[in-house]
PDB file of C-alpha atoms in Angstrom:
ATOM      1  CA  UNK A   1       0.000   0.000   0.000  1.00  0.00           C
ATOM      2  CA  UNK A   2       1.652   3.458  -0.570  1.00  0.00           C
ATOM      3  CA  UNK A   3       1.152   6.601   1.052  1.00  0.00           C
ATOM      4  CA  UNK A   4      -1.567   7.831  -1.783  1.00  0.00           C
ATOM      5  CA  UNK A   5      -3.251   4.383  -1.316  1.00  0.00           C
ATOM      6  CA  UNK A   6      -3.704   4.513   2.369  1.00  0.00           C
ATOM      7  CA  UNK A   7      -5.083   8.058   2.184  1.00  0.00           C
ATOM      8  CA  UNK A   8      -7.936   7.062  -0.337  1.00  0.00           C
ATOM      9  CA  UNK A   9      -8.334   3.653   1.800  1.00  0.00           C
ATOM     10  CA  UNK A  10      -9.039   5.896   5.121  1.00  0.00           C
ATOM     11  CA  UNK A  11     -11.400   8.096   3.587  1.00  0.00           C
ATOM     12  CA  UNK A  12     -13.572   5.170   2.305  1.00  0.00           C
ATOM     13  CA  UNK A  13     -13.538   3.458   5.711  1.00  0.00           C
ATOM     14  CA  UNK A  14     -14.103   6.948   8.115  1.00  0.00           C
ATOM     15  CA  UNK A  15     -16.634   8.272   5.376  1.00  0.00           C
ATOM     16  CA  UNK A  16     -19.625   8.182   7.956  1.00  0.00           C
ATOM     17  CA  UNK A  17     -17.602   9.521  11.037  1.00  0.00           C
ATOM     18  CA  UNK A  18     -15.439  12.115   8.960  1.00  0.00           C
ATOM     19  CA  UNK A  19     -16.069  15.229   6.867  1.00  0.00           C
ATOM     20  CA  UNK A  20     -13.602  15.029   3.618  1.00  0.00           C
ATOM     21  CA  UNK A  21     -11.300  18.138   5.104  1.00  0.00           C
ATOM     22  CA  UNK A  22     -11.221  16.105   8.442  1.00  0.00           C
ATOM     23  CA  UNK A  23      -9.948  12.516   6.786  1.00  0.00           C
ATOM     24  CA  UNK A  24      -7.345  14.810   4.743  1.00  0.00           C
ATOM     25  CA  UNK A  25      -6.219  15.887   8.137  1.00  0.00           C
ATOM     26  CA  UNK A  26      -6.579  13.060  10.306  1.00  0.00           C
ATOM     27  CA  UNK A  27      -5.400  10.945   7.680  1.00  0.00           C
ATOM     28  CA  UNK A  28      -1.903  13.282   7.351  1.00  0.00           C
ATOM     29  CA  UNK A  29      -1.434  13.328  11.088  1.00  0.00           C
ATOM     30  CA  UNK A  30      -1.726   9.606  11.624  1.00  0.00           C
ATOM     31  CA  UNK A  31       0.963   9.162   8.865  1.00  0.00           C
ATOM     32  CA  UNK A  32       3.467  11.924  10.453  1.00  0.00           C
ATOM     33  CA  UNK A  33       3.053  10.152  13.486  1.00  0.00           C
ATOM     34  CA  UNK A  34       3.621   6.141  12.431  1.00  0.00           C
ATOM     35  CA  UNK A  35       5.917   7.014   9.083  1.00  0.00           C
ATOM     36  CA  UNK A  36       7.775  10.493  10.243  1.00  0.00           C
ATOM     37  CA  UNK A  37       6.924  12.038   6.775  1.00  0.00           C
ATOM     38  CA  UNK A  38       5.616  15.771   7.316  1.00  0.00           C
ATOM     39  CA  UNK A  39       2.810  17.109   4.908  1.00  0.00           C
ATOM     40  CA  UNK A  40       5.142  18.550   2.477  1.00  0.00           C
ATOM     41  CA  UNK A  41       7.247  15.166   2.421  1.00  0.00           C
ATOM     42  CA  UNK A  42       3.955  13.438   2.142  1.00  0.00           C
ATOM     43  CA  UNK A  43       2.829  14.522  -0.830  1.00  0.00           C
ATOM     44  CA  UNK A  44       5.927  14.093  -2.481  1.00  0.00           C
ATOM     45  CA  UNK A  45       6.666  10.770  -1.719  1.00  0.00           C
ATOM     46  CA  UNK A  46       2.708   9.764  -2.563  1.00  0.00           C
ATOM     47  CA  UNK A  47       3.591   6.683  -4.578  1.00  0.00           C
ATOM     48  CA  UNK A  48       6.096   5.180  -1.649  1.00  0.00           C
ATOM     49  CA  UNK A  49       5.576   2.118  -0.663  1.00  0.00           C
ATOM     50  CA  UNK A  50       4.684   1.835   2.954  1.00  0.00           C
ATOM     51  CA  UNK A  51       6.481  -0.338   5.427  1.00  0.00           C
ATOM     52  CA  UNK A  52       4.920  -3.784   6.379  1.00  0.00           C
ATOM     53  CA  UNK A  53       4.594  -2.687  10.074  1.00  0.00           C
ATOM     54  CA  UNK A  54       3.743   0.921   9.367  1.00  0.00           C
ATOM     55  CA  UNK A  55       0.836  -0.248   7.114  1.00  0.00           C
ATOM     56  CA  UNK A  56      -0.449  -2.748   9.764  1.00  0.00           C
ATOM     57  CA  UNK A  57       0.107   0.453  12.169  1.00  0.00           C
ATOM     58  CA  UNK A  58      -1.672   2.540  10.529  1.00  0.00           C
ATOM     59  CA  UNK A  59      -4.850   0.062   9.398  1.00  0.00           C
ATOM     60  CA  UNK A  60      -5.143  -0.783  13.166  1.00  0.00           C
ATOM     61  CA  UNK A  61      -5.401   2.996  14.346  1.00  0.00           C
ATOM     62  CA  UNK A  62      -8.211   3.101  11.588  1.00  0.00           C
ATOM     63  CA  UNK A  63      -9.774   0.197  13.104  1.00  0.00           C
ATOM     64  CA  UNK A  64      -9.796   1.840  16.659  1.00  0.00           C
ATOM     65  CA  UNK A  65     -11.228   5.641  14.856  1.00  0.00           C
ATOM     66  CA  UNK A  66     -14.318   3.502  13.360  1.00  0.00           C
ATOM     67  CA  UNK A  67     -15.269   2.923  17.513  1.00  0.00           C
ATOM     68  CA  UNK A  68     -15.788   6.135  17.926  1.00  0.00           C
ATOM     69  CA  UNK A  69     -12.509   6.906  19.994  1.00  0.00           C
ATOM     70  CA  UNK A  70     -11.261  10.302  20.139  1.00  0.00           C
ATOM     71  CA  UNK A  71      -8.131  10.348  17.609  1.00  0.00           C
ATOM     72  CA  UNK A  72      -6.043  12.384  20.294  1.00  0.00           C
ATOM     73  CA  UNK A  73      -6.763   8.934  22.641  1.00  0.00           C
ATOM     74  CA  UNK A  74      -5.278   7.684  20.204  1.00  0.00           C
ATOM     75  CA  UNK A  75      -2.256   9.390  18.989  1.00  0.00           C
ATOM     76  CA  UNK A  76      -1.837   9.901  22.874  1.00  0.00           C
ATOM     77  CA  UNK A  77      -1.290  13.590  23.250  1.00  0.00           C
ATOM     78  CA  UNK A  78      -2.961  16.616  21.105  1.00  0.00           C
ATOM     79  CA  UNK A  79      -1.532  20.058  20.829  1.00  0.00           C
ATOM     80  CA  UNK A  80      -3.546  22.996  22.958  1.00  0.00           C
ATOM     81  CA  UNK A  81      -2.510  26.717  22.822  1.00  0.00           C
ATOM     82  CA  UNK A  82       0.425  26.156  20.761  1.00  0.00           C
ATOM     83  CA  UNK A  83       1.726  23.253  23.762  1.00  0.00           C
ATOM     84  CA  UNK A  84       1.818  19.707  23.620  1.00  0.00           C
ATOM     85  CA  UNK A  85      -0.449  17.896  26.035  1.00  0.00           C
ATOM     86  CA  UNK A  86      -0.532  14.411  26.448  1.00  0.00           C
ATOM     87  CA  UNK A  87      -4.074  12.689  26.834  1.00  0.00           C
ATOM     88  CA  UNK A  88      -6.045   9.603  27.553  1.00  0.00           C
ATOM     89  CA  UNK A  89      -9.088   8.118  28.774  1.00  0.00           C
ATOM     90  CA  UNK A  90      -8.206   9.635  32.583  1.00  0.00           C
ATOM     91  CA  UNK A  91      -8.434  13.125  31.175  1.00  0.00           C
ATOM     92  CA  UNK A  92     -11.136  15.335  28.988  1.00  0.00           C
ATOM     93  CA  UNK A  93      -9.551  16.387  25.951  1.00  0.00           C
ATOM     94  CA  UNK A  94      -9.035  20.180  25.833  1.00  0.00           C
ATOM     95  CA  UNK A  95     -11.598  22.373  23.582  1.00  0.00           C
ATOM     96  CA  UNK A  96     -11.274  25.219  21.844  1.00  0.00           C
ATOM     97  CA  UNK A  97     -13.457  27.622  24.161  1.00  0.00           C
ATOM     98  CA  UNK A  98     -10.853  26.456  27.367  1.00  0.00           C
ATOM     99  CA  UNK A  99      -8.208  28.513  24.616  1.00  0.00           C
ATOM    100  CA  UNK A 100     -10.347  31.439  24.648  1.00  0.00           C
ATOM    101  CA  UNK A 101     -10.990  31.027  28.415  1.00  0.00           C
ATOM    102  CA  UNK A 102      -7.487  30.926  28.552  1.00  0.00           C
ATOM    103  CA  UNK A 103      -6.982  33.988  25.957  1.00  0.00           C
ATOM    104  CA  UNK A 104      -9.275  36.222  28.517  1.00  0.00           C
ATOM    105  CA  UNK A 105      -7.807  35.300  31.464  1.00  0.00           C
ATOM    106  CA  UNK A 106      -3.782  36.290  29.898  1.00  0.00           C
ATOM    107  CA  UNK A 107      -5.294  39.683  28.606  1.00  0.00           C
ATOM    108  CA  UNK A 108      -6.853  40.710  32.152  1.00  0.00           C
ATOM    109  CA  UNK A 109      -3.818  39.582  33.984  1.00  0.00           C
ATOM    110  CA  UNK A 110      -1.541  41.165  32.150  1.00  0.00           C
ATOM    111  CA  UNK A 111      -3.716  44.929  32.349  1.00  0.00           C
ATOM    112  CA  UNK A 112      -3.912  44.162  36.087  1.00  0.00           C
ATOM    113  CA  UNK A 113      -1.840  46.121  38.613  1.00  0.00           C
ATOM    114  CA  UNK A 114      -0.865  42.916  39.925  1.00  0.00           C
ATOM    115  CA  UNK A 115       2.769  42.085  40.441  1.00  0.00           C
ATOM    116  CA  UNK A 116       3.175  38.808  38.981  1.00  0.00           C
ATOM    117  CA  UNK A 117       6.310  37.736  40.602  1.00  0.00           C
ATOM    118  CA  UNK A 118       4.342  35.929  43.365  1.00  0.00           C
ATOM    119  CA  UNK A 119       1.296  35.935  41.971  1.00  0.00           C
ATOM    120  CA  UNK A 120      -1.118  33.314  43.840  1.00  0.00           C
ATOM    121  CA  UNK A 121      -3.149  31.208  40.694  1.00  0.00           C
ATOM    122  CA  UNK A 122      -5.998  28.746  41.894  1.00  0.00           C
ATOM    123  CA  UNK A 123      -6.933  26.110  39.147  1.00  0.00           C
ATOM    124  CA  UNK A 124     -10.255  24.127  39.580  1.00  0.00           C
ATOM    125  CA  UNK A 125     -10.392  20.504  37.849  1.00  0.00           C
ATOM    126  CA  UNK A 126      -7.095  20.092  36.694  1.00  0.00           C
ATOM    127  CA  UNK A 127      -7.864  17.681  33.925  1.00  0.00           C
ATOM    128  CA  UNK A 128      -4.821  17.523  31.486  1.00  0.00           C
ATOM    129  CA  UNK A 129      -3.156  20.159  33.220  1.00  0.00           C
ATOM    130  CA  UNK A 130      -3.629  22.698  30.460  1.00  0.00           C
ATOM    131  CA  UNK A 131      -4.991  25.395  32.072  1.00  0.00           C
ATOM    132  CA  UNK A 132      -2.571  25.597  34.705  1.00  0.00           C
ATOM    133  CA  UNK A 133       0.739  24.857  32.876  1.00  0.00           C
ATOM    134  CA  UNK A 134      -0.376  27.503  30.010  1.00  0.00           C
ATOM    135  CA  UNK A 135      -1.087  30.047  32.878  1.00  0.00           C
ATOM    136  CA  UNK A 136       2.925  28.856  34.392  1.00  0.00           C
ATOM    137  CA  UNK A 137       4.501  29.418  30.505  1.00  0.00           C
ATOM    138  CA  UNK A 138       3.317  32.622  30.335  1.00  0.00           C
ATOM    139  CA  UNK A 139       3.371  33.711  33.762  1.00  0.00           C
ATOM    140  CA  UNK A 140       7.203  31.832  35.626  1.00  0.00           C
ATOM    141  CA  UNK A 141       7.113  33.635  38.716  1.00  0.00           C
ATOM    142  CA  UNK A 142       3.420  32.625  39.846  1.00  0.00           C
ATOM    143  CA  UNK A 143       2.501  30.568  42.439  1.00  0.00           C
ATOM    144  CA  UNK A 144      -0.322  28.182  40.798  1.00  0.00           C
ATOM    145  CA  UNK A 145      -2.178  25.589  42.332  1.00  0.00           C
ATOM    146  CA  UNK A 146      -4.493  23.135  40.731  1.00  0.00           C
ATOM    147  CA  UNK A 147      -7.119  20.609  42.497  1.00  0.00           C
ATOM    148  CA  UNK A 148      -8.541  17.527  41.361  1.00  0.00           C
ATOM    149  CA  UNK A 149     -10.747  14.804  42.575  1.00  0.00           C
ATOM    150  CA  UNK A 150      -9.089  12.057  40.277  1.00  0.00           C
ATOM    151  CA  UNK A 151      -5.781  10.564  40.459  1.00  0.00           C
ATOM    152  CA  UNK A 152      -5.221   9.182  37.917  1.00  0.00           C
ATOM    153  CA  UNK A 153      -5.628  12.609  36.017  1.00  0.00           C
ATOM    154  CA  UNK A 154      -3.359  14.174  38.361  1.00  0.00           C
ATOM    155  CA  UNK A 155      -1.028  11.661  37.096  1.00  0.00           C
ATOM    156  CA  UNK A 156      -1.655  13.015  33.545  1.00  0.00           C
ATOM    157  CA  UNK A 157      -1.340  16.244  34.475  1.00  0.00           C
ATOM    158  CA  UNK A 158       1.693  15.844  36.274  1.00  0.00           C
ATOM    159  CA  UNK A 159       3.691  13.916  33.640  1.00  0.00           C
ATOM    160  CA  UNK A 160       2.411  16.803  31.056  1.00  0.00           C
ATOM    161  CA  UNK A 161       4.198  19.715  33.516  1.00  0.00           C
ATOM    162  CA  UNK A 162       7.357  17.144  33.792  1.00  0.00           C
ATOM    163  CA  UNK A 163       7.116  17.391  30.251  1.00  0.00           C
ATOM    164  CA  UNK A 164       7.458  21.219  29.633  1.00  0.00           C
ATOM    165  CA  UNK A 165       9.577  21.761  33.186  1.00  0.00           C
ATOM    166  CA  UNK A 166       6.651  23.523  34.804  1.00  0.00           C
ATOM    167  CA  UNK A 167       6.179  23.471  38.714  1.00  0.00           C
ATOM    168  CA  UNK A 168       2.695  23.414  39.613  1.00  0.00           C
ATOM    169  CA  UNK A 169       1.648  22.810  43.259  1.00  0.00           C
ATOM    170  CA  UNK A 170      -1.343  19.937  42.380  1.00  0.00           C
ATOM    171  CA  UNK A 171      -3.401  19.377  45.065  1.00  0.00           C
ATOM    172  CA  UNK A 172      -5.636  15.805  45.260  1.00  0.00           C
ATOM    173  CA  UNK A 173      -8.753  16.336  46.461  1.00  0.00           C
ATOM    174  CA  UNK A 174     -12.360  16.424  45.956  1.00  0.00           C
ATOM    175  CA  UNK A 175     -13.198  20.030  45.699  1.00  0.00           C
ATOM    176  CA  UNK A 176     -16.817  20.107  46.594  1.00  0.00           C
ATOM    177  CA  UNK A 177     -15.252  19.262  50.077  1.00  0.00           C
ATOM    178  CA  UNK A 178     -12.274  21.174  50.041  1.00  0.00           C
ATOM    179  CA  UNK A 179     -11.288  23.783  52.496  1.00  0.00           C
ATOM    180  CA  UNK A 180      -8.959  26.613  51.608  1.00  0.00           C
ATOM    181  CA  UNK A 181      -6.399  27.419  53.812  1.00  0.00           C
ATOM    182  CA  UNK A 182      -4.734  30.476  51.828  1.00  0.00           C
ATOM    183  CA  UNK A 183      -6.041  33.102  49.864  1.00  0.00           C
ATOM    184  CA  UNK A 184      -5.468  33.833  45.882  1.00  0.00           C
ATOM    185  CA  UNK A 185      -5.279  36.572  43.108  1.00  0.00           C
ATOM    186  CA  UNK A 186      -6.776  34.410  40.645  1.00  0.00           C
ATOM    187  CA  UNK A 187      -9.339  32.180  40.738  1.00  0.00           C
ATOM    188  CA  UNK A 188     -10.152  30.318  37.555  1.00  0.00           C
ATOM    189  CA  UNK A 189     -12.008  26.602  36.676  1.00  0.00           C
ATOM    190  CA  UNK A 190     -13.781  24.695  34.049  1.00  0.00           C
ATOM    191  CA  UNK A 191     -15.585  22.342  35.723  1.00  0.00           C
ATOM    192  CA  UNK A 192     -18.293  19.625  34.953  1.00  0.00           C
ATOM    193  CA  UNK A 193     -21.157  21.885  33.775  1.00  0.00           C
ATOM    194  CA  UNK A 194     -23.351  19.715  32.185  1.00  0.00           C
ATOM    195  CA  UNK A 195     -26.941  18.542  33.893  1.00  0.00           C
ATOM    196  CA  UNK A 196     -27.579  14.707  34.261  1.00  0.00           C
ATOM    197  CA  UNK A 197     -30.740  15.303  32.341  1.00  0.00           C
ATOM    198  CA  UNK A 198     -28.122  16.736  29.415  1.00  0.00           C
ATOM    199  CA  UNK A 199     -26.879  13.497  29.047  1.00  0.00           C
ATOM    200  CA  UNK A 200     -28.455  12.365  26.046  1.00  0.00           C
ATOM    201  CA  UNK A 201     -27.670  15.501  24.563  1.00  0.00           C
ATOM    202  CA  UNK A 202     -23.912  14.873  24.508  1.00  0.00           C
ATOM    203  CA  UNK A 203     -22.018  12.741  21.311  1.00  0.00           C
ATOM    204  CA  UNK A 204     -21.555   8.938  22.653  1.00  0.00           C
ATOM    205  CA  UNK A 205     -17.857   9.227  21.037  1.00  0.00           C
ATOM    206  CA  UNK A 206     -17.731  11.978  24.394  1.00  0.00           C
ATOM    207  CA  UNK A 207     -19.658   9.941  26.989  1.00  0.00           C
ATOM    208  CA  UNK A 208     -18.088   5.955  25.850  1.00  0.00           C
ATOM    209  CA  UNK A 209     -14.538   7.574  25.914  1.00  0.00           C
ATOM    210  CA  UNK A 210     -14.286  10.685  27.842  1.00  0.00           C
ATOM    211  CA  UNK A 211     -14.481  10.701  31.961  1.00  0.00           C
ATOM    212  CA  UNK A 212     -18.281  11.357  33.073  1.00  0.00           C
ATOM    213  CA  UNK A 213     -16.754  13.025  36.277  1.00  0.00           C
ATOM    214  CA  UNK A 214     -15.370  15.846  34.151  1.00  0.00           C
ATOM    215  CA  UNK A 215     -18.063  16.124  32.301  1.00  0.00           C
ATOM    216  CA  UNK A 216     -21.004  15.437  34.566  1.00  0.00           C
ATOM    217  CA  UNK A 217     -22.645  17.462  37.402  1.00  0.00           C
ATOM    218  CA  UNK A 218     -22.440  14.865  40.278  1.00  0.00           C
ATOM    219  CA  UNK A 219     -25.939  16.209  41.423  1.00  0.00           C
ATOM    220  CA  UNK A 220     -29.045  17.125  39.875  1.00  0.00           C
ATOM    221  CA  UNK A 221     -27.704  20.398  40.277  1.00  0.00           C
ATOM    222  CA  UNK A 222     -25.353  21.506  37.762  1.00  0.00           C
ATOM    223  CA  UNK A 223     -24.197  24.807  39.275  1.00  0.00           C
ATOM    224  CA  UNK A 224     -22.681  22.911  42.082  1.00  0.00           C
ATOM    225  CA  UNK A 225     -19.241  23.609  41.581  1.00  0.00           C
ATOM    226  CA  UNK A 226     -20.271  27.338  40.516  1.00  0.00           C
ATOM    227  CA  UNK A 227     -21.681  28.089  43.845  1.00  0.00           C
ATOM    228  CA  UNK A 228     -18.626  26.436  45.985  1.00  0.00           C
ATOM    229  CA  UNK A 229     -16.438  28.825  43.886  1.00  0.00           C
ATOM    230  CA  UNK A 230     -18.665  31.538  44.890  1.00  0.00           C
ATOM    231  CA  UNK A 231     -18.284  30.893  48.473  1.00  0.00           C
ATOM    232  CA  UNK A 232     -14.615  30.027  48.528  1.00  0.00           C
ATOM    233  CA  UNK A 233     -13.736  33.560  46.445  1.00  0.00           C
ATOM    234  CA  UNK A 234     -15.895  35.325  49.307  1.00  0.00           C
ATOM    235  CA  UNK A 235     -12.746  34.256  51.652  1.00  0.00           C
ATOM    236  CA  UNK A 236     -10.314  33.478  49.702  1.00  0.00           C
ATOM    237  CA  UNK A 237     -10.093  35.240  46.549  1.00  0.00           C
ATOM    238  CA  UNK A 238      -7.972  38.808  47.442  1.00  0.00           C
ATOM    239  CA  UNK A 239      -9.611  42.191  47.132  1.00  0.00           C
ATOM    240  CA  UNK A 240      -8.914  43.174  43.221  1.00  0.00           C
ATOM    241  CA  UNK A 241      -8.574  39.671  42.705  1.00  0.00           C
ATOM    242  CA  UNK A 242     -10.353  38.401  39.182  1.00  0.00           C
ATOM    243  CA  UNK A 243     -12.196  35.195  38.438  1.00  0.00           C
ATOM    244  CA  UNK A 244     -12.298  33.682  35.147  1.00  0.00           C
ATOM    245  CA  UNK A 245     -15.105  30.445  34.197  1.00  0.00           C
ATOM    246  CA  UNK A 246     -16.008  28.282  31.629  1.00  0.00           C
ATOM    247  CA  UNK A 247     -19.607  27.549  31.870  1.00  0.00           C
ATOM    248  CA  UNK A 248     -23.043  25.759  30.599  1.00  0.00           C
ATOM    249  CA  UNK A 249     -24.408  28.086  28.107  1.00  0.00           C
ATOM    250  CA  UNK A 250     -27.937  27.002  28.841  1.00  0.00           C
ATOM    251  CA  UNK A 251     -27.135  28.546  32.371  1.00  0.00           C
ATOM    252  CA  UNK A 252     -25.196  31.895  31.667  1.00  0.00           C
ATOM    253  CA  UNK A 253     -27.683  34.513  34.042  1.00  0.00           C
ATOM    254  CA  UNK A 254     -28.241  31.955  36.417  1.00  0.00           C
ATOM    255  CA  UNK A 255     -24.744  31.207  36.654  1.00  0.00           C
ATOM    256  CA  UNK A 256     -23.729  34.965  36.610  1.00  0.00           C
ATOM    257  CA  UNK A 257     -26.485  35.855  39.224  1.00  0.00           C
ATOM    258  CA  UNK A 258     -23.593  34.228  41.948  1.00  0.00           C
ATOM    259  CA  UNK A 259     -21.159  36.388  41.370  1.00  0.00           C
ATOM    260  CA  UNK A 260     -23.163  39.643  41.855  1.00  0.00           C
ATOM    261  CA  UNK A 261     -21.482  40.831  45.047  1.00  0.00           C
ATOM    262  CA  UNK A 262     -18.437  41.222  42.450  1.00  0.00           C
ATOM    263  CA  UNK A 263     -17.056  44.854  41.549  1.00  0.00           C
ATOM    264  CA  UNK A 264     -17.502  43.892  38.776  1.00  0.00           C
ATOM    265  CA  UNK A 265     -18.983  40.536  36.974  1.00  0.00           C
ATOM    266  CA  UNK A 266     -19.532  40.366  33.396  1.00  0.00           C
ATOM    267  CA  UNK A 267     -21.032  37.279  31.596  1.00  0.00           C
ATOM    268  CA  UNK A 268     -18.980  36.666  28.337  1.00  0.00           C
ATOM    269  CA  UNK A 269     -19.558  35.031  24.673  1.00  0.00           C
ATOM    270  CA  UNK A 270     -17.311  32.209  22.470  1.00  0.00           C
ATOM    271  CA  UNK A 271     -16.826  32.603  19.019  1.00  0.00           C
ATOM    272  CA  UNK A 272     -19.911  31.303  18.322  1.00  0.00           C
ATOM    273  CA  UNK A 273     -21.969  33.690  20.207  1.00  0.00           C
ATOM    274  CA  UNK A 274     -22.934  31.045  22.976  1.00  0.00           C
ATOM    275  CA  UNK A 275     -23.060  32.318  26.541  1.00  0.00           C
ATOM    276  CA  UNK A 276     -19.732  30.266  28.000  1.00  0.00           C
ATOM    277  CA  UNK A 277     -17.440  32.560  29.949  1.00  0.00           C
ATOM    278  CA  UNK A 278     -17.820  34.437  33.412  1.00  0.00           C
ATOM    279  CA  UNK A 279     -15.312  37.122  34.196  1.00  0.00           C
ATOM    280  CA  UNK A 280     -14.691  38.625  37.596  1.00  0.00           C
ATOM    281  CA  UNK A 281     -13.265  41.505  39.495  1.00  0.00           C
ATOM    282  CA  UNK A 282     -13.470  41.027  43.315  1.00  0.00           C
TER     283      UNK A 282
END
């Protein structure tokens, strides 16, 4: 099978999961990753025979995309904000709108009067570690902390800061139950937002191979974790200090309503106009 042969042959298998522009991509990023060639090296090398094992390589990752399984599960990593991450099933895999969470939250700190050597960062649901290690790159001399109920994605997270030399101080620990014992300047989360009875709702390639705890209010109430961080930044968030959330779009008054006692509280859109962020100035 050469390179030109295999592209066609993925296509025809992932035609019902895949949009042509995706399979051109996926299809490209699968063969960087077995056979080393790069897009440009790809093309040019089109009629190449492929290599017994990396053909049998790359037939069995198509095998495990017709599941349903995420192809960053796969590939084991994905790239977020211009970073490496690695991934797997312990771990949601990072969205767009946690970039633009992520873009808002770098803009305000840096117009802040804050002096970031020092700085004191609070992550909720560490996940991957993105949100925290992007917040470290750009900002060495804070102090961030990030909590998390699972191990296992702690361990994730912890091999993805190893990997880019980051120190974050993670903290294991279910958060709902968590008392702080310090106070912070910034105060910033994306955690499970979606109601139980939003379950059906959500893509089963998301709910068979993503974690339901990171996904999933644990109660029928799915500003749970909204109104802890409420509480907790009535203590423990500094005076000037600013809040940044990703939330359920279905819930962007009700979830802005909790912040009120804020200077000042704004709810914010994505790119595709859906109520998602919350931004906060103590």
């Amino acid at each position: 099978m050469t390179i030109s042969t295999f592209k066609k042959y993925f296509k025809a298998e992932l035609s019902g999961l895949y949009t042509e522009s995706e399979s051109v991509f996926l299809s490209s990023l699968f063969i960087h990753q077995i056979v080393g060639f790069d897009h440009f090296q790809q093309r040019r090398f089109s009629e190449q025979e492929l290599l017994t094992d990396d053909e049998k390589k790359l037939c069995h990752l198509v095998s495990e995309l017709k599941t349903g399984r995420p192809y960053q599960q796969i590939l084991g990593e994905t790239e977020f904000y211009g970073m490496k991450f690695f991934v797997d099933e312990n771990v949601l895999i990072p969205r767009p709108e946690t970039e633009e969470l992520l873009e808002i939250a770098i803009r305000e700190i840096q117009r802040s009067k804050f002096n970031i050597q020092g700085l004191k960062i609070l992550d909720i649901g560490t996940g991957s570690g993105v949100i925290p290690l992007v917040l470290k790159k750009h900002f060495p001399e804070a102090i961030v902390s990030s909590i998390d109920f699972s191990e296992k994605a702690l361990k994730t997270a912890q091999r993805n800061a190893d990997y880019h030399h980051l120190e974050i101080q993670f903290i294991h620990a279910d958060y709902l139950h968590f008392k702080p014992v310090e106070s912070f300047d910034i105060i910033i989360s994306n955690p499970p937002y979606i109601g139980i009875e939003e379950e059906f709702e959500i893509a089963d390639s998301v709910k068979e191979f993503e974690p339901k705890m990171a996904l999933f209010s644990p109660t029928s109430d799915a500003l749970i974790f909204y109104k802890k961080i409420a509480e907790d930044a009535k203590k423990h968030l500094n005076e000037d200090g600013l809040l940044f959330l990703e939330i359920n779009q279905k819930l962007g008054p009700e979830t802005l309503e909790l912040y009120q006692y804020f200077s000042n509280a704004q709810l914010l859109k994505d790119l595709s106009e859906n109520d998602r962020f919350i931004y906060g100035r103590k």
